[in-house]
Tab-separated table of C-alpha atoms (C1' of nucleotides) in Angstrom:
chain	number	residue	atom	x	y	z
A	1	MET	CA	-168.734	124.087	-23.328
A	2	LYS	CA	-169.127	122.459	-19.939
A	3	ASP	CA	-172.925	122.773	-20.186
A	4	ARG	CA	-172.922	121.558	-23.760
A	5	LEU	CA	-171.037	118.413	-22.773
A	6	VAL	CA	-173.563	117.679	-20.037
A	7	GLU	CA	-176.490	118.136	-22.416
A	8	ILE	CA	-175.045	115.696	-24.918
A	9	ALA	CA	-174.060	113.286	-22.162
A	10	VAL	CA	-177.604	113.215	-20.759
A	11	GLN	CA	-178.837	111.949	-24.087
A	12	GLU	CA	-176.011	109.494	-24.690
A	13	PHE	CA	-175.740	108.007	-21.205
A	14	GLY	CA	-179.516	107.971	-20.892
A	15	ARG	CA	-180.165	106.130	-24.102
A	16	HIS	CA	-177.204	103.761	-24.153
A	17	GLY	CA	-175.828	103.472	-20.626
A	18	PHE	CA	-172.470	104.215	-19.083
A	19	ASP	CA	-170.419	101.500	-20.714
A	20	ALA	CA	-171.908	101.736	-24.167
A	21	VAL	CA	-170.845	105.303	-24.872
A	22	GLY	CA	-167.333	106.598	-25.227
A	23	THR	CA	-165.971	109.903	-24.097
A	24	ARG	CA	-164.697	110.545	-27.594
A	25	ALA	CA	-168.189	110.252	-29.063
A	26	ILE	CA	-169.641	112.673	-26.526
A	27	ALA	CA	-166.855	115.162	-27.037
A	28	GLU	CA	-167.187	114.993	-30.799
A	29	ALA	CA	-170.959	115.498	-30.656
A	30	ALA	CA	-170.359	118.521	-28.460
A	31	GLY	CA	-167.823	119.828	-30.978
A	32	SER	CA	-164.944	119.470	-28.597
A	33	ALA	CA	-161.950	117.276	-27.874
A	34	MET	CA	-162.127	114.327	-25.522
A	35	SER	CA	-159.721	115.857	-23.070
A	36	ALA	CA	-162.221	118.627	-22.360
A	37	ILE	CA	-164.112	116.015	-20.342
A	38	THR	CA	-161.050	115.256	-18.270
A	39	TYR	CA	-160.518	118.944	-17.706
A	40	HIS	CA	-164.067	119.843	-16.657
A	41	PHE	CA	-165.191	116.680	-14.899
A	42	GLY	CA	-162.041	114.790	-14.036
A	43	GLY	CA	-163.042	111.880	-16.245
A	44	LYS	CA	-165.917	109.819	-17.534
A	45	GLN	CA	-167.275	109.037	-14.076
A	46	GLY	CA	-167.310	112.713	-13.147
A	47	LEU	CA	-169.293	113.555	-16.264
A	48	TYR	CA	-171.749	110.796	-15.425
A	49	LEU	CA	-172.371	112.251	-11.972
A	50	ALA	CA	-172.813	115.710	-13.493
A	51	VAL	CA	-175.515	114.169	-15.706
A	52	ALA	CA	-177.271	112.812	-12.612
A	53	GLU	CA	-177.245	116.272	-11.022
A	54	HIS	CA	-178.619	117.751	-14.224
A	55	ILE	CA	-181.456	115.231	-14.379
A	56	ALA	CA	-182.354	115.698	-10.719
A	57	SER	CA	-182.647	119.454	-11.070
A	58	SER	CA	-184.563	119.119	-14.346
A	59	MET	CA	-187.028	116.812	-12.602
A	60	ARG	CA	-187.574	119.336	-9.866
A	61	ASP	CA	-188.079	122.145	-12.373
A	62	LYS	CA	-190.552	120.092	-14.393
A	63	LEU	CA	-192.639	118.905	-11.478
A	64	HIS	CA	-192.464	122.015	-9.339
A	65	PRO	CA	-195.509	123.778	-10.848
A	66	THR	CA	-197.629	120.710	-10.136
A	67	LEU	CA	-196.240	119.971	-6.700
A	68	ALA	CA	-196.684	123.582	-5.604
A	69	THR	CA	-200.442	123.289	-6.074
A	70	ILE	CA	-200.839	120.334	-3.694
A	71	PRO	CA	-202.397	121.342	-0.406
A	72	ASP	CA	-200.987	120.091	2.863
A	73	PRO	CA	-202.185	116.464	3.124
A	74	VAL	CA	-203.221	116.935	6.759
A	75	ASN	CA	-205.887	119.392	5.606
A	76	CYS	CA	-207.308	117.021	2.981
A	77	SER	CA	-210.362	114.836	3.182
A	78	PRO	CA	-209.803	111.268	1.952
A	79	ARG	CA	-211.743	112.122	-1.163
A	80	GLU	CA	-209.628	115.198	-1.882
A	81	ALA	CA	-206.468	113.162	-1.306
A	82	GLU	CA	-207.731	110.628	-3.820
A	83	ASP	CA	-208.343	113.360	-6.392
A	84	TRP	CA	-204.830	114.690	-5.942
A	85	CYS	CA	-203.345	111.215	-6.274
A	86	VAL	CA	-205.154	110.718	-9.554
A	87	HIS	CA	-203.785	114.013	-10.748
A	88	LEU	CA	-200.230	113.243	-9.650
A	89	VAL	CA	-200.266	109.826	-11.291
A	90	GLN	CA	-201.456	111.356	-14.520
A	91	VAL	CA	-198.733	113.986	-14.430
A	92	PHE	CA	-196.212	111.233	-13.738
A	93	ALA	CA	-197.627	109.149	-16.582
A	94	ALA	CA	-197.417	112.128	-18.917
A	95	VAL	CA	-193.718	112.455	-18.103
A	96	MET	CA	-193.273	108.736	-18.797
A	97	LEU	CA	-195.004	109.104	-22.152
A	98	ARG	CA	-193.268	112.246	-23.350
A	99	PRO	CA	-190.455	111.472	-25.793
A	100	GLU	CA	-188.293	114.271	-24.387
A	101	SER	CA	-188.097	112.465	-21.088
A	102	GLU	CA	-186.913	109.238	-22.662
A	103	ALA	CA	-183.268	109.792	-21.857
A	104	TRP	CA	-184.049	110.767	-18.259
A	105	SER	CA	-186.266	107.876	-17.525
A	106	LEU	CA	-183.949	105.346	-19.105
A	107	PHE	CA	-181.086	106.769	-17.080
A	108	ILE	CA	-183.094	106.423	-13.889
A	109	VAL	CA	-184.434	102.960	-14.657
A	110	ARG	CA	-180.933	101.779	-15.392
A	111	GLU	CA	-179.692	103.198	-12.128
A	112	GLN	CA	-182.480	101.409	-10.256
A	113	GLN	CA	-181.115	98.131	-11.492
A	114	GLN	CA	-177.491	98.772	-10.718
A	115	PRO	CA	-177.373	101.794	-8.440
A	116	THR	CA	-174.179	103.826	-8.498
A	117	ASP	CA	-173.388	107.087	-6.736
A	118	ALA	CA	-175.544	108.743	-9.379
A	119	PHE	CA	-178.662	107.083	-8.009
A	120	LYS	CA	-178.231	108.668	-4.600
A	121	ILE	CA	-178.190	112.060	-6.291
A	122	ILE	CA	-181.343	111.415	-8.308
A	123	LEU	CA	-183.161	109.898	-5.372
A	124	GLU	CA	-182.436	112.582	-2.834
A	125	LYS	CA	-182.479	115.623	-5.054
A	126	GLY	CA	-185.166	114.656	-7.564
A	127	MET	CA	-187.296	111.636	-6.791
A	128	ALA	CA	-188.141	112.448	-3.197
A	129	ALA	CA	-189.962	115.573	-4.404
A	130	ILE	CA	-192.727	113.529	-6.007
A	131	VAL	CA	-192.751	110.272	-4.046
A	132	GLU	CA	-192.994	111.751	-0.567
A	133	PRO	CA	-196.033	113.985	-1.051
A	134	PHE	CA	-197.665	111.142	-2.918
A	135	MET	CA	-197.209	108.742	-0.038
A	136	ALA	CA	-198.647	111.278	2.388
A	137	LEU	CA	-201.740	111.616	0.205
A	138	VAL	CA	-202.192	107.846	0.014
A	139	SER	CA	-202.094	107.674	3.802
A	140	VAL	CA	-204.898	110.220	3.977
A	141	ALA	CA	-207.012	108.458	1.356
A	142	ARG	CA	-206.613	105.062	3.052
A	143	PRO	CA	-206.269	105.891	6.748
A	144	GLU	CA	-206.967	102.287	7.743
A	145	LEU	CA	-203.610	101.198	6.252
A	146	SER	CA	-200.458	101.021	8.335
A	147	GLU	CA	-197.623	103.365	7.466
A	148	GLU	CA	-195.757	100.536	5.743
A	149	ALA	CA	-198.799	99.292	3.839
A	150	ALA	CA	-199.538	102.812	2.643
A	151	ARG	CA	-196.011	103.188	1.344
A	152	LEU	CA	-196.217	99.938	-0.546
A	153	THR	CA	-199.573	100.901	-1.960
A	154	ALA	CA	-198.157	104.222	-3.146
A	155	LEU	CA	-195.295	102.393	-4.856
A	156	PHE	CA	-197.624	99.969	-6.593
A	157	VAL	CA	-199.867	102.786	-7.790
A	158	LEU	CA	-196.892	104.629	-9.248
A	159	GLY	CA	-195.603	101.344	-10.643
A	160	GLN	CA	-198.508	101.260	-13.034
A	161	ALA	CA	-197.379	104.502	-14.635
A	162	LEU	CA	-193.729	103.481	-14.462
A	163	MET	CA	-194.606	100.522	-16.663
A	164	LEU	CA	-195.303	102.969	-19.476
A	165	ARG	CA	-191.509	103.187	-19.702
A	166	THR	CA	-190.213	99.959	-18.268
A	167	GLY	CA	-192.673	97.817	-20.207
A	168	ARG	CA	-192.940	100.053	-23.235
A	169	ALA	CA	-191.798	97.488	-25.765
A	170	THR	CA	-194.189	94.840	-24.451
A	171	MET	CA	-197.029	97.349	-24.287
A	172	LEU	CA	-196.625	98.414	-27.883
A	173	HIS	CA	-196.438	94.799	-29.004
A	174	ILE	CA	-199.575	93.824	-27.111
A	175	LEU	CA	-201.533	96.816	-28.346
A	176	GLN	CA	-200.264	96.038	-31.823
A	177	THR	CA	-199.097	99.532	-32.498
A	178	THR	CA	-195.790	101.291	-32.900
A	179	GLU	CA	-196.553	104.766	-31.642
A	180	ILE	CA	-198.350	106.468	-28.796
A	181	THR	CA	-201.248	108.277	-30.460
A	182	PRO	CA	-203.235	111.026	-28.699
A	183	ARG	CA	-206.198	108.626	-28.632
A	184	LEU	CA	-204.095	106.026	-26.838
A	185	VAL	CA	-202.888	108.631	-24.340
A	186	GLU	CA	-206.508	109.440	-23.562
A	187	LEU	CA	-207.330	105.777	-23.044
A	188	ILE	CA	-204.298	105.345	-20.796
A	189	GLU	CA	-205.345	108.305	-18.654
A	190	LEU	CA	-208.842	106.919	-18.333
A	191	ARG	CA	-207.650	103.464	-17.277
A	192	LEU	CA	-205.137	104.907	-14.838
A	193	GLU	CA	-207.771	107.102	-13.214
A	194	ASP	CA	-210.130	104.159	-12.857
A	195	ASN	CA	-207.436	101.967	-11.303
A	196	VAL	CA	-206.136	104.633	-8.949
A	197	ARG	CA	-209.642	105.483	-7.699
A	198	ARG	CA	-210.430	101.831	-7.130
A	199	ILE	CA	-207.212	101.317	-5.171
A	200	LEU	CA	-207.546	104.439	-3.071
A	201	GLN	CA	-211.184	104.358	-2.092
A	202	ARG	CA	-211.706	103.189	1.470
A	203	PRO	CA	-213.641	99.919	1.715
A	204	ASP	CA	-216.611	101.591	3.432
A	205	VAL	CA	-217.150	104.207	0.744
A	206	GLN	CA	-216.987	101.970	-2.315
A	207	PRO	CA	-220.236	102.374	-4.214
B	1	MET	CA	-168.742	73.866	-22.805
B	2	LYS	CA	-171.282	75.565	-25.030
B	3	ASP	CA	-173.929	75.272	-22.283
B	4	ARG	CA	-171.514	76.425	-19.640
B	5	LEU	CA	-170.728	79.557	-21.624
B	6	VAL	CA	-174.428	80.353	-21.946
B	7	GLU	CA	-174.994	79.893	-18.201
B	8	ILE	CA	-172.191	82.272	-17.318
B	9	ALA	CA	-173.289	84.713	-19.993
B	10	VAL	CA	-176.865	84.820	-18.631
B	11	GLN	CA	-175.497	86.045	-15.322
B	12	GLU	CA	-172.995	88.472	-16.774
B	13	PHE	CA	-175.135	90.006	-19.516
B	14	GLY	CA	-178.133	90.048	-17.188
B	15	ARG	CA	-176.424	91.860	-14.386
B	16	HIS	CA	-174.186	94.216	-16.298
B	17	GLY	CA	-175.550	94.580	-19.810
B	18	PHE	CA	-174.160	93.853	-23.227
B	19	ASP	CA	-171.527	96.538	-23.417
B	20	ALA	CA	-170.244	96.251	-19.880
B	21	VAL	CA	-169.073	92.668	-20.112
B	22	GLY	CA	-166.273	91.306	-22.218
B	23	THR	CA	-166.009	88.023	-24.000
B	24	ARG	CA	-162.685	87.337	-22.296
B	25	ALA	CA	-164.275	87.615	-18.854
B	26	ILE	CA	-167.101	85.250	-19.778
B	27	ALA	CA	-164.771	82.705	-21.298
B	28	GLU	CA	-162.448	82.816	-18.300
B	29	ALA	CA	-165.324	82.363	-15.847
B	30	ALA	CA	-166.437	79.365	-17.868
B	31	GLY	CA	-162.929	77.977	-17.751
B	32	SER	CA	-162.428	78.310	-21.470
B	33	ALA	CA	-160.639	80.430	-24.008
B	34	MET	CA	-162.282	83.459	-25.523
B	35	SER	CA	-162.197	82.018	-29.004
B	36	ALA	CA	-164.580	79.280	-27.904
B	37	ILE	CA	-167.263	81.980	-28.067
B	38	THR	CA	-166.367	82.845	-31.617
B	39	TYR	CA	-166.431	79.169	-32.447
B	40	HIS	CA	-169.763	78.276	-30.863
B	41	PHE	CA	-171.760	81.472	-31.358
B	42	GLY	CA	-170.003	83.381	-34.092
B	43	GLY	CA	-169.203	86.257	-31.737
B	44	LYS	CA	-170.455	88.275	-28.812
B	45	GLN	CA	-173.777	89.084	-30.471
B	46	GLY	CA	-174.463	85.424	-31.171
B	47	LEU	CA	-173.819	84.516	-27.549
B	48	TYR	CA	-176.191	87.286	-26.491
B	49	LEU	CA	-178.982	85.861	-28.626
B	50	ALA	CA	-178.284	82.384	-27.242
B	51	VAL	CA	-178.767	83.904	-23.789
B	52	ALA	CA	-182.144	85.274	-24.869
B	53	GLU	CA	-183.219	81.823	-26.067
B	54	HIS	CA	-182.065	80.317	-22.793
B	55	ILE	CA	-184.025	82.848	-20.738
B	56	ALA	CA	-187.164	82.397	-22.813
B	57	SER	CA	-187.177	78.637	-22.378
B	58	SER	CA	-186.340	78.938	-18.671
B	59	MET	CA	-189.315	81.271	-18.264
B	60	ARG	CA	-191.605	78.770	-19.913
B	61	ASP	CA	-190.253	75.953	-17.729
B	62	LYS	CA	-190.653	77.989	-14.570
B	63	LEU	CA	-194.152	79.192	-15.285
B	64	HIS	CA	-195.494	76.082	-16.953
B	65	PRO	CA	-196.694	74.324	-13.768
B	66	THR	CA	-198.718	77.394	-12.866
B	67	LEU	CA	-200.030	78.126	-16.324
B	68	ALA	CA	-201.107	74.523	-16.816
B	69	THR	CA	-203.532	74.825	-13.919
B	70	ILE	CA	-205.429	77.773	-15.387
B	71	PRO	CA	-208.811	76.753	-16.751
B	72	ASP	CA	-209.975	78.009	-20.117
B	73	PRO	CA	-211.015	81.631	-19.484
B	74	VAL	CA	-214.260	81.170	-21.438
B	75	ASN	CA	-215.437	78.690	-18.795
B	76	CYS	CA	-214.691	81.065	-15.909
B	77	SER	CA	-217.065	83.246	-13.977
B	78	PRO	CA	-215.833	86.812	-13.460
B	79	ARG	CA	-215.153	85.958	-9.847
B	80	GLU	CA	-213.094	82.899	-10.769
B	81	ALA	CA	-211.168	84.919	-13.345
B	82	GLU	CA	-210.407	87.466	-10.638
B	83	ASP	CA	-209.088	84.735	-8.345
B	84	TRP	CA	-206.832	83.402	-11.065
B	85	CYS	CA	-205.510	86.880	-11.827
B	86	VAL	CA	-204.617	87.386	-8.186
B	87	HIS	CA	-202.793	84.082	-8.242
B	88	LEU	CA	-200.929	84.864	-11.459
B	89	VAL	CA	-199.850	88.289	-10.244
B	90	GLN	CA	-198.512	86.762	-7.060
B	91	VAL	CA	-196.573	84.136	-8.996
B	92	PHE	CA	-195.210	86.894	-11.208
B	93	ALA	CA	-194.316	88.966	-8.150
B	94	ALA	CA	-192.572	85.978	-6.575
B	95	VAL	CA	-190.413	85.659	-9.685
B	96	MET	CA	-189.609	89.371	-9.485
B	97	LEU	CA	-188.609	89.016	-5.830
B	98	ARG	CA	-186.543	85.841	-6.091
B	99	PRO	CA	-182.804	86.585	-6.245
B	100	GLU	CA	-182.189	83.775	-8.707
B	101	SER	CA	-184.299	85.567	-11.273
B	102	GLU	CA	-182.359	88.794	-10.921
B	103	ALA	CA	-180.232	88.231	-13.986
B	104	TRP	CA	-183.246	87.273	-16.106
B	105	SER	CA	-185.380	90.165	-15.121
B	106	LEU	CA	-182.597	92.678	-15.513
B	107	PHE	CA	-181.870	91.291	-18.959
B	108	ILE	CA	-185.504	91.657	-19.939
B	109	VAL	CA	-185.950	95.094	-18.438
B	110	ARG	CA	-182.865	96.280	-20.259
B	111	GLU	CA	-184.194	94.883	-23.518
B	112	GLN	CA	-187.494	96.665	-22.994
B	113	GLN	CA	-185.674	99.943	-23.000
B	114	GLN	CA	-183.536	99.322	-26.022
B	115	PRO	CA	-185.010	96.316	-27.806
B	116	THR	CA	-182.613	94.294	-29.930
B	117	ASP	CA	-183.238	91.044	-31.773
B	118	ALA	CA	-183.045	89.356	-28.380
B	119	PHE	CA	-186.257	91.033	-27.287
B	120	LYS	CA	-188.251	89.469	-30.085
B	121	ILE	CA	-187.099	86.058	-28.892
B	122	ILE	CA	-188.022	86.701	-25.257
B	123	LEU	CA	-191.350	88.235	-26.187
B	124	GLU	CA	-192.553	85.571	-28.545
B	125	LYS	CA	-191.093	82.501	-26.892
B	126	GLY	CA	-191.347	83.461	-23.225
B	127	MET	CA	-193.426	86.484	-22.348
B	128	ALA	CA	-196.480	85.655	-24.417
B	129	ALA	CA	-196.988	82.535	-22.312
B	130	ILE	CA	-197.926	84.560	-19.252
B	131	VAL	CA	-199.257	87.830	-20.661
B	132	GLU	CA	-201.818	86.359	-23.046
B	133	PRO	CA	-203.695	84.111	-20.625
B	134	PHE	CA	-203.627	86.970	-18.147
B	135	MET	CA	-205.259	89.362	-20.583
B	136	ALA	CA	-207.947	86.819	-21.367
B	137	LEU	CA	-208.725	86.477	-17.671
B	138	VAL	CA	-208.918	90.244	-17.219
B	139	SER	CA	-211.432	90.423	-20.065
B	140	VAL	CA	-213.606	87.866	-18.279
B	141	ALA	CA	-213.358	89.633	-14.929
B	142	ARG	CA	-214.207	93.011	-16.425
B	143	PRO	CA	-216.494	92.207	-19.365
B	144	GLU	CA	-217.678	95.796	-19.622
B	145	LEU	CA	-214.216	96.891	-20.808
B	146	SER	CA	-213.337	97.092	-24.485
B	147	GLU	CA	-210.653	94.748	-25.776
B	148	GLU	CA	-208.130	97.574	-25.784
B	149	ALA	CA	-209.066	98.814	-22.316
B	150	ALA	CA	-208.788	95.288	-20.937
B	151	ARG	CA	-205.316	94.912	-22.393
B	152	LEU	CA	-204.181	98.182	-20.869
B	153	THR	CA	-205.696	97.217	-17.549
B	154	ALA	CA	-203.856	93.891	-17.641
B	155	LEU	CA	-200.585	95.727	-18.327
B	156	PHE	CA	-201.117	98.153	-15.479
B	157	VAL	CA	-201.938	95.336	-13.085
B	158	LEU	CA	-198.755	93.495	-14.026
B	159	GLY	CA	-196.860	96.796	-13.896
B	160	GLN	CA	-197.367	96.870	-10.156
B	161	ALA	CA	-195.449	93.623	-9.748
B	162	LEU	CA	-192.888	94.654	-12.358
B	163	MET	CA	-192.029	97.608	-10.150
B	164	LEU	CA	-190.640	95.169	-7.604
B	165	ARG	CA	-187.691	94.941	-10.003
B	166	THR	CA	-187.731	98.194	-11.934
B	167	GLY	CA	-188.210	100.323	-8.854
B	168	ARG	CA	-186.344	98.074	-6.434
B	169	ALA	CA	-183.781	100.641	-5.349
B	170	THR	CA	-186.438	103.288	-4.710
B	171	MET	CA	-188.647	100.800	-2.897
B	172	LEU	CA	-185.899	99.723	-0.525
B	173	HIS	CA	-185.006	103.329	0.165
B	174	ILE	CA	-188.590	104.310	0.904
B	175	LEU	CA	-189.195	101.318	3.143
B	176	GLN	CA	-185.890	102.110	4.847
B	177	THR	CA	-184.566	98.614	4.545
B	178	THR	CA	-181.858	96.857	2.581
B	179	GLU	CA	-183.267	93.388	2.186
B	180	ILE	CA	-186.524	91.657	1.331
B	181	THR	CA	-187.515	89.858	4.507
B	182	PRO	CA	-190.168	87.098	4.567
B	183	ARG	CA	-192.385	89.495	6.526
B	184	LEU	CA	-192.066	92.100	3.759
B	185	VAL	CA	-192.880	89.493	1.125
B	186	GLU	CA	-196.058	88.674	3.016
B	187	LEU	CA	-197.029	92.331	3.189
B	188	ILE	CA	-196.335	92.763	-0.522
B	189	GLU	CA	-198.551	89.795	-1.379
B	190	LEU	CA	-201.334	91.179	0.768
B	191	ARG	CA	-201.180	94.628	-0.827
B	192	LEU	CA	-201.016	93.189	-4.323
B	193	GLU	CA	-204.034	90.998	-3.728
B	194	ASP	CA	-206.014	93.931	-2.373
B	195	ASN	CA	-205.089	96.124	-5.346
B	196	VAL	CA	-205.750	93.464	-7.955
B	197	ARG	CA	-209.162	92.613	-6.501
B	198	ARG	CA	-210.123	96.259	-6.385
B	199	ILE	CA	-209.100	96.786	-10.005
B	200	LEU	CA	-210.771	93.649	-11.320
B	201	GLN	CA	-214.098	93.742	-9.551
B	202	ARG	CA	-216.894	94.888	-11.796
B	203	PRO	CA	-218.494	98.171	-10.651
B	204	ASP	CA	-221.830	96.491	-9.914
B	205	VAL	CA	-220.403	93.853	-7.588
B	206	GLN	CA	-218.207	96.067	-5.450
B	207	PRO	CA	-219.261	95.613	-1.830
C	1	DG	C1'	-164.028	70.351	-31.986
C	2	DT	C1'	-161.184	73.206	-29.105
C	3	DC	C1'	-157.591	76.401	-27.917
C	4	DT	C1'	-153.173	79.539	-28.854
C	5	DA	C1'	-151.127	83.348	-31.562
C	6	DT	C1'	-151.713	87.516	-33.187
C	7	DA	C1'	-153.644	91.503	-35.744
C	8	DC	C1'	-156.422	95.359	-35.400
C	9	DT	C1'	-159.338	98.806	-33.384
C	10	DA	C1'	-161.006	101.674	-29.707
C	11	DC	C1'	-161.096	103.094	-25.068
C	12	DG	C1'	-159.759	106.385	-20.980
C	13	DA	C1'	-156.107	108.928	-18.935
C	14	DT	C1'	-152.232	111.964	-19.151
C	15	DA	C1'	-148.694	115.358	-20.468
C	16	DG	C1'	-147.568	119.216	-22.781
C	17	DA	C1'	-148.266	122.765	-26.706
C	18	DC	C1'	-151.002	126.733	-27.801
D	1	DG	C1'	-159.430	126.807	-21.295
D	2	DT	C1'	-158.824	123.923	-25.111
D	3	DC	C1'	-156.522	120.838	-28.243
D	4	DT	C1'	-152.870	117.283	-30.076
D	5	DA	C1'	-150.090	113.398	-29.281
D	6	DT	C1'	-149.229	109.378	-27.049
D	7	DC	C1'	-149.413	105.589	-23.636
D	8	DG	C1'	-151.229	101.404	-21.698
D	9	DT	C1'	-155.150	98.475	-21.652
D	10	DA	C1'	-158.934	95.856	-23.393
D	11	DG	C1'	-162.151	94.646	-26.924
D	12	DT	C1'	-163.315	91.417	-31.302
D	13	DA	C1'	-161.964	88.587	-34.917
D	14	DT	C1'	-159.011	85.642	-37.602
D	15	DA	C1'	-155.810	82.017	-38.824
D	16	DG	C1'	-153.760	78.112	-37.786
D	17	DA	C1'	-151.915	74.505	-34.302
D	18	DC	C1'	-153.404	70.468	-31.750
DNA sequence: GTCTATACTACGATAGAC
DNA sequence: GTCTATCGTAGTATAGAC
């Protein structure tokens, strides 16, 4: 029952936020009484933190197969680092586009705006796994950048893919569509690859 | 009093979201009784929509001086269009960085995730004013792109600056700082300009 | 046009039965 | 380990006083 409550809570908290959902609704959806939450998690806040832990470990599980294939950045040529960055951004974009990840990403985006204790959990246990290798690769691809500039560049590159969630409503309106078709996904991947390659190529090797 | 209620509500709804703030708290902060909200706006929902209208018109006011200086995109050379895009992105980024705009941007970001009627108002009355000229400029700078590809590219370019809000907590953590110093702002502007120029230069004119 | 009174509903937490 | 019952608090909405 404990696990079932967390599963439901991921969806509810993710989609609607902490304040918008009641413990009674979660408990009912899980087929249990509200006081089960008090028993297992000590209260609403405790359940919320359990959701953060769940999301962080899910993130790791989902991204692990991809991250395991990345070679050590110090052994990469700038061109290889660029290729891996393109790949990582596309994997990240795919996560942003997948409907199953909606609850996760909304949870995380909400926490970015008003970080609670839950954000620390997500950041340290989940997010670091993708952001840190990515920054190392950017540094290799653009060795002329300072450490700080490389970090900012990495954030901006990832920001493009993040917008697939954070700007979703505007994107759909501007593209005059209501759903993400496979054709659109292809176009998105193409544009992202073009942008990422342009950003990561060193000035002296641009064609 | 009506205006005062809206001003307070912009801050409260922006920072904490619809469900997290109560009408009593807003009314008290405005130095009024809760029922004034019922009277003026018909209820909490009505006040929320009034906030959306307020934000949309504030956006237009804030961006109008900049937007008025943009020449008609059809009279621009690709290089001029690129320059204007850089400028627009930096203005947009400045808005994202300015603390005063925190409540606005959080309101909008939250609406992107779970659009309500308020989003329609913001989109049509506020957002279109900046996004549409920007897309036109991108089309001029990259004439080889299809209409759809240009729109996506414009969104991704703006997504980088959007991340200054949506990824704020992660950014600060990665840069190991807690505040946006003037030096950091300068570095951000520099990186954004570099990225935008790289994305918008046509393949045949890259140095 | 604005505020006070009050009614009604729902929340989270807790204690105690099973 | 799970549920029922209940408490105190806080939310919106309404009616009516000023």
